[in-house]
PDB file of C-alpha atoms in Angstrom:
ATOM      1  CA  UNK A   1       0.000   0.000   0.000  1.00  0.00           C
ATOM      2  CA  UNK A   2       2.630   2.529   1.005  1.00  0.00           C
ATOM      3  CA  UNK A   3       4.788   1.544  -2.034  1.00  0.00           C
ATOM      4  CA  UNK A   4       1.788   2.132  -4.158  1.00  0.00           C
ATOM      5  CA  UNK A   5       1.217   5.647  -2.429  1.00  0.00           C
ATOM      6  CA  UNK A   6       5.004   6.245  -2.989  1.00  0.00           C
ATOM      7  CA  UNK A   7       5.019   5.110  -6.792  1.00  0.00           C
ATOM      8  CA  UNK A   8       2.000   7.300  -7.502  1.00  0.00           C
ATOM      9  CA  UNK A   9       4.165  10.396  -5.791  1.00  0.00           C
ATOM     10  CA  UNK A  10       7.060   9.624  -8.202  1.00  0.00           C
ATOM     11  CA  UNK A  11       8.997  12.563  -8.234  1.00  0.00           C
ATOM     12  CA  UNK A  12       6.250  15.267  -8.191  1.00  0.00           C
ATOM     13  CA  UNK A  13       5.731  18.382  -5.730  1.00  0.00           C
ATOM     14  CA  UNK A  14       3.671  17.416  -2.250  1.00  0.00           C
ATOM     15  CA  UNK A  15       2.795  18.820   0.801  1.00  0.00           C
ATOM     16  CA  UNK A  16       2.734  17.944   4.115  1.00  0.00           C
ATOM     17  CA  UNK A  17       0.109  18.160   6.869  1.00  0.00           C
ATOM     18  CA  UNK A  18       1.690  16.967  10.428  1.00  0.00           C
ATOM     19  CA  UNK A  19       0.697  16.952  13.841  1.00  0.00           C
ATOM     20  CA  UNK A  20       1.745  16.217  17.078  1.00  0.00           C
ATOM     21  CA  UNK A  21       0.230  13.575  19.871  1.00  0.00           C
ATOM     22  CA  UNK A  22       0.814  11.632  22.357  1.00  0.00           C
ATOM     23  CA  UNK A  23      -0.752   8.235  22.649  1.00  0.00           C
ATOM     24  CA  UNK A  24      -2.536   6.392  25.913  1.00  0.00           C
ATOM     25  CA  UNK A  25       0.566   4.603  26.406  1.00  0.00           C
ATOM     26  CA  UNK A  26       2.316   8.289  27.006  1.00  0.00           C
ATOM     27  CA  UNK A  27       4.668   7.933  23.690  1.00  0.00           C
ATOM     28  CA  UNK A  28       5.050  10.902  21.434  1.00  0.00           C
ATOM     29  CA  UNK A  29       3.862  10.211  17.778  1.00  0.00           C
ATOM     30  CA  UNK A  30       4.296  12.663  14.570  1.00  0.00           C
ATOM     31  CA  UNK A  31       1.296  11.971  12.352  1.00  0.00           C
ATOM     32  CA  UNK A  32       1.888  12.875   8.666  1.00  0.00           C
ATOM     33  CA  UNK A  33      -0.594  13.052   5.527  1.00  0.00           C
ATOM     34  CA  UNK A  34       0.961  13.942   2.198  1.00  0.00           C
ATOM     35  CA  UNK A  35      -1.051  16.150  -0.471  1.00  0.00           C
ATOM     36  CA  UNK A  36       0.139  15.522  -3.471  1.00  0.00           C
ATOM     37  CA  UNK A  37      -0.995  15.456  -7.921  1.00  0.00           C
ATOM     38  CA  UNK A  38      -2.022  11.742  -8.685  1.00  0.00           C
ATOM     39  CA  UNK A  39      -0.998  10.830 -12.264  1.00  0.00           C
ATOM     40  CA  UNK A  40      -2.983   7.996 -11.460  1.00  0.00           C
ATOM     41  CA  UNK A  41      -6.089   9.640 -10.864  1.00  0.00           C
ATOM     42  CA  UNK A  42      -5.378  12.531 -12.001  1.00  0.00           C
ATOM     43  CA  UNK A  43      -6.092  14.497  -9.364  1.00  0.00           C
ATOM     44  CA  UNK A  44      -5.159  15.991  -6.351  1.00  0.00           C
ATOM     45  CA  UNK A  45      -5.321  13.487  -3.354  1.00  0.00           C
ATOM     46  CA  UNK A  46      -4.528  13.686   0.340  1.00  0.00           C
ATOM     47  CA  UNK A  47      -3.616  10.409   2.001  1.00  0.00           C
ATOM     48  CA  UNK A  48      -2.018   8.949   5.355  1.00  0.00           C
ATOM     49  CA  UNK A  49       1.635   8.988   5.090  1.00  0.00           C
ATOM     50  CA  UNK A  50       2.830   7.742   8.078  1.00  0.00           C
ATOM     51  CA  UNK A  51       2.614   7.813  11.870  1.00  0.00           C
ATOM     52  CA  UNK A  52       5.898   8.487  13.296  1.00  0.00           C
ATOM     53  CA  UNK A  53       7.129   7.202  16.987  1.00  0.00           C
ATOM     54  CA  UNK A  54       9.271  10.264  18.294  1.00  0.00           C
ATOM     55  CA  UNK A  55      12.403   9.248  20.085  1.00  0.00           C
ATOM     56  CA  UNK A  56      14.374  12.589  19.667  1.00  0.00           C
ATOM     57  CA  UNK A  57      13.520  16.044  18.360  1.00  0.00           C
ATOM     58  CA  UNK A  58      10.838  16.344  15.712  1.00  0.00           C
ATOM     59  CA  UNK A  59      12.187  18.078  13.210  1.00  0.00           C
ATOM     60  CA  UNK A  60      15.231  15.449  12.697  1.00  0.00           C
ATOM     61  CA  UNK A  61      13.047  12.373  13.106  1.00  0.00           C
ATOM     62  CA  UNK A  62      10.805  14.037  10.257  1.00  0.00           C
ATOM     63  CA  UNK A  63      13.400  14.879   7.482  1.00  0.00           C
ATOM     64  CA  UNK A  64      14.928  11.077   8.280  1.00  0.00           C
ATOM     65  CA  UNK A  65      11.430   9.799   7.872  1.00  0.00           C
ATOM     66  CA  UNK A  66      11.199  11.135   4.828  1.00  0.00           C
ATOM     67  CA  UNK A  67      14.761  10.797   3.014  1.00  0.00           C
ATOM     68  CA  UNK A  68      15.028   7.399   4.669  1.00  0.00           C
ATOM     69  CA  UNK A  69      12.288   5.511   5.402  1.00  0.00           C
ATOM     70  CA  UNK A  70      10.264   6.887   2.166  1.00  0.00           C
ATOM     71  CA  UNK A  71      12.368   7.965   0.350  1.00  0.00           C
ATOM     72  CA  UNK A  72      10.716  11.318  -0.438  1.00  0.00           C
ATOM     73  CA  UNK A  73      12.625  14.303  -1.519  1.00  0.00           C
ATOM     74  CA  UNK A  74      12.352  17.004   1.464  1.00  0.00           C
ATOM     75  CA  UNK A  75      12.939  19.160  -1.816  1.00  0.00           C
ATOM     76  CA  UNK A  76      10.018  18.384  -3.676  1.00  0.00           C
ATOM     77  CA  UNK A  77       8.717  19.539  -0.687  1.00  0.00           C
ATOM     78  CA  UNK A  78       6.161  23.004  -1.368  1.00  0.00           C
ATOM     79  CA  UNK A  79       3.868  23.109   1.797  1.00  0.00           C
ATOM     80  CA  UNK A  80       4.169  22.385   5.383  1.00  0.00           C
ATOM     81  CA  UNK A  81       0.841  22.924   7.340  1.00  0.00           C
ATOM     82  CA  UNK A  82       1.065  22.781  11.134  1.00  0.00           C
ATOM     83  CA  UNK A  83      -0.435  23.592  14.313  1.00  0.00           C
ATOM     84  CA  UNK A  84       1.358  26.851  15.891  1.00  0.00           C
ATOM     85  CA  UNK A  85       3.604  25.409  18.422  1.00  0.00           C
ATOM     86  CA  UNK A  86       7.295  25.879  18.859  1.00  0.00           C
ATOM     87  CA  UNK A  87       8.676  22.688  17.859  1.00  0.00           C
ATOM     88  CA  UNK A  88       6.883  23.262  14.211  1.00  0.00           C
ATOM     89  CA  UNK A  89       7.480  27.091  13.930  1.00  0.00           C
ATOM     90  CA  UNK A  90      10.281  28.194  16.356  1.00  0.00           C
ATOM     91  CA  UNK A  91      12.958  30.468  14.967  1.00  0.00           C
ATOM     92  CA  UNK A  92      15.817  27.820  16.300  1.00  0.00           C
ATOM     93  CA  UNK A  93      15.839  24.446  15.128  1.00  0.00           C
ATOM     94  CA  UNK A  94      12.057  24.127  14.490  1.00  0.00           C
ATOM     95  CA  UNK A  95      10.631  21.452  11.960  1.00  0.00           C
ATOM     96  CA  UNK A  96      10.042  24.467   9.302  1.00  0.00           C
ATOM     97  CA  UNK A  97      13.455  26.415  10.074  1.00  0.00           C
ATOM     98  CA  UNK A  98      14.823  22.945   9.053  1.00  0.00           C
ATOM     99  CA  UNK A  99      12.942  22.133   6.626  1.00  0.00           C
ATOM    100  CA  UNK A 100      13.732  25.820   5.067  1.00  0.00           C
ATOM    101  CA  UNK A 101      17.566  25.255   5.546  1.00  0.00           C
ATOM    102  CA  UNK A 102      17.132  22.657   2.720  1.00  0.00           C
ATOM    103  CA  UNK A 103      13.959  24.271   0.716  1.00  0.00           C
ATOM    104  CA  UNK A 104      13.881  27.865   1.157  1.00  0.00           C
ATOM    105  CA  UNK A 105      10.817  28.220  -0.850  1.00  0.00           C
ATOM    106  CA  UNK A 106       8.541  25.956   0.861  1.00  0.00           C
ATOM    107  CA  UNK A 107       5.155  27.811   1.958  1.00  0.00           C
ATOM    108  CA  UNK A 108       3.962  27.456   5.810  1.00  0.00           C
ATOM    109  CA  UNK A 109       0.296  27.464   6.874  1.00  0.00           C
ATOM    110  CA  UNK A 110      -0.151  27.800  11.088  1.00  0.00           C
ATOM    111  CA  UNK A 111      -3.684  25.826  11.988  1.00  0.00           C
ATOM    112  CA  UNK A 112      -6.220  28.668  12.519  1.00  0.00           C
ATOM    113  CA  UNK A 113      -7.862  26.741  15.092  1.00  0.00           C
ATOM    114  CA  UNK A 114      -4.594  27.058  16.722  1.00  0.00           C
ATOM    115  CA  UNK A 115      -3.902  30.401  16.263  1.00  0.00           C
ATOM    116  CA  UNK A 116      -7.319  31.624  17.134  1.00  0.00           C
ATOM    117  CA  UNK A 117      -6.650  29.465  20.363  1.00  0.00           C
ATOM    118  CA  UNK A 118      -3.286  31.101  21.515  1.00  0.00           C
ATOM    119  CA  UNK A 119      -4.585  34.554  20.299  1.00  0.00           C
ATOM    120  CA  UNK A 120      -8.044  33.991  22.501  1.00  0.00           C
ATOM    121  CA  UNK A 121      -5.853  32.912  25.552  1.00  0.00           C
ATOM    122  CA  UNK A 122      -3.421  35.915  25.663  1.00  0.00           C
ATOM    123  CA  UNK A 123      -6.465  37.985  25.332  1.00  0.00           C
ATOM    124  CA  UNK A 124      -8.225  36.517  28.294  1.00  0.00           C
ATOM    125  CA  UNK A 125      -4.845  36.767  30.091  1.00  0.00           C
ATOM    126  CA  UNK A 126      -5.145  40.871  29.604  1.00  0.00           C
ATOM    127  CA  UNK A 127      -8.892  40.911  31.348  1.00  0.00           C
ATOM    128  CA  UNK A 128      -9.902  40.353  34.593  1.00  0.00           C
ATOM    129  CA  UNK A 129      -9.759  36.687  36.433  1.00  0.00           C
ATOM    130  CA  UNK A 130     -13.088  36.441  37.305  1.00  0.00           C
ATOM    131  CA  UNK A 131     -14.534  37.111  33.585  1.00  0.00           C
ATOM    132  CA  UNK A 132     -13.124  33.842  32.065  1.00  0.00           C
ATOM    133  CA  UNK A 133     -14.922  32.015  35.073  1.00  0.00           C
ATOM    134  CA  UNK A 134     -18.089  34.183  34.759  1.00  0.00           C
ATOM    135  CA  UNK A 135     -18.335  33.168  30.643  1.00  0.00           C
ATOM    136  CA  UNK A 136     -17.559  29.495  31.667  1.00  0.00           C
ATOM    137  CA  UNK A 137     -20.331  29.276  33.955  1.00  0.00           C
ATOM    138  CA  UNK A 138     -22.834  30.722  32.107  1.00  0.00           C
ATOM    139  CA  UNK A 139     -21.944  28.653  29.392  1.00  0.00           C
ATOM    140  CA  UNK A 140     -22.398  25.317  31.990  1.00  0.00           C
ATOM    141  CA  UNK A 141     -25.513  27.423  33.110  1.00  0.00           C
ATOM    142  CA  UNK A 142     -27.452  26.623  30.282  1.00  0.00           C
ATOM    143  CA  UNK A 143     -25.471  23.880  28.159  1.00  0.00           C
ATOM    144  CA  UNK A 144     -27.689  21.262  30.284  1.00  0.00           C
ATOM    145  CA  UNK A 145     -30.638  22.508  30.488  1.00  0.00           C
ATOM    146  CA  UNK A 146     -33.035  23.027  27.202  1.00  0.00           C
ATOM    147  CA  UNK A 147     -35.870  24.463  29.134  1.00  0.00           C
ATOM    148  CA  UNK A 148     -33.038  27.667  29.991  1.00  0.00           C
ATOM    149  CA  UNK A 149     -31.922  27.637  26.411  1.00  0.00           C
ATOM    150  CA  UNK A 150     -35.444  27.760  25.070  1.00  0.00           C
ATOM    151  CA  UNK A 151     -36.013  30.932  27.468  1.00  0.00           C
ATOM    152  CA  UNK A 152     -33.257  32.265  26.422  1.00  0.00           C
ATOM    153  CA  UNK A 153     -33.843  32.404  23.146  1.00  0.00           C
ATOM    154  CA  UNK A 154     -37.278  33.837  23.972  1.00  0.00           C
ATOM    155  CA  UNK A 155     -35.505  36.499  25.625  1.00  0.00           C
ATOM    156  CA  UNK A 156     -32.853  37.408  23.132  1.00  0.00           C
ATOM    157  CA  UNK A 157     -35.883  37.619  19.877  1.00  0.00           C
ATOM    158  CA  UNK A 158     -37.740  39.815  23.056  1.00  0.00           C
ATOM    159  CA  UNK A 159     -34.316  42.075  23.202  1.00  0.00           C
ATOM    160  CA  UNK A 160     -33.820  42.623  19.621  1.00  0.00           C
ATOM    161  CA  UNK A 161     -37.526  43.387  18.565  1.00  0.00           C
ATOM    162  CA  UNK A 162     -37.237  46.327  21.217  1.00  0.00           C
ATOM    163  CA  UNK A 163     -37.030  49.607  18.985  1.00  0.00           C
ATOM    164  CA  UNK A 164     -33.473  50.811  20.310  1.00  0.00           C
ATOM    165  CA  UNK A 165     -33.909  53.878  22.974  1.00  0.00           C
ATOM    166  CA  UNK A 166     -34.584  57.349  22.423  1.00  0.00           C
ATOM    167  CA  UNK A 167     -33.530  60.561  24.200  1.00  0.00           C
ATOM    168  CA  UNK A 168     -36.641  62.506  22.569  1.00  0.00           C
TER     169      UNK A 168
END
């Protein structure tokens, strides 16, 4: 299966999607899906690469999975999409700093989910404590209970029919 997956690569351009995780049994693993032109189907097709067990630093055990174990070119390489964290997108030894050292014209793409996640966090950081716990509780406040939902709702259509106020 892989050397089918591998054959239909053949020397063309591909991209990477990889992520990060670590299984029940508390080892690190390195998930990677390859995007990539079929000449087979003549298409564009995204399939599982690989799932990698990490033993050392990411960005090394990805570039040897590559060269070595499939024997892709890390310079056919034009796309590296990742989640935002510093082993992927450091400045120092980072899996695209590396991967830039041998293909400086590879494109990057940071998960938004991610982003929107570490941009949400720093922002709550800036406000005061007891907002993040008043917005989680209200949130538990009516997540369980349809009957509060349902008058909620009721009240918010009440709220916006209201014709806004006027000084006259």
């Amino acid at each position: 299966m892989l050397s089918n997956l591998l054959n239909d690569i053949g020397d063309s351009e591909y991209s990477l999607i990889i992520d990060e995780s670590t299984d029940i049994s508390a080892r690190k693993k390195l998930c990677v899906v390859v995007r990539y032109p079929s000449c087979k189907k003549r298409r564009i097709l995204t399939s599982f690469l690989g799932l990698i067990e990490l033993q050392r630093a990411v960005p090394d055990a990805l570039i040897e999975f590559l060269e070595r174990c499939v024997k892709l070119n890390v310079k056919r390489c034009t796309g590296l999409a990742t989640d935002g964290c510093n082993t992927m997108v450091g400045a120092h030894n980072s899996v695209i700093s590396r991967f830039r050292e041998l293909n400086p014209n590879i494109t990057h793409i940071k998960c938004i989910c991610h982003s929107l996640q570490l941009c949400t966090s720093y922002a709550m950081k800036k406000l005061p404590p007891h907002l993040e716990f008043m917005v989680a509780e209200t949130h538990r406040y009516f997540a369980n209970s349809t009957l509060r939902q349902q008058k909620y709702v009721a009240l918010y259509a009440t709220i916006n029919l209201l014709p806004p106020y006027s000084s006259e």
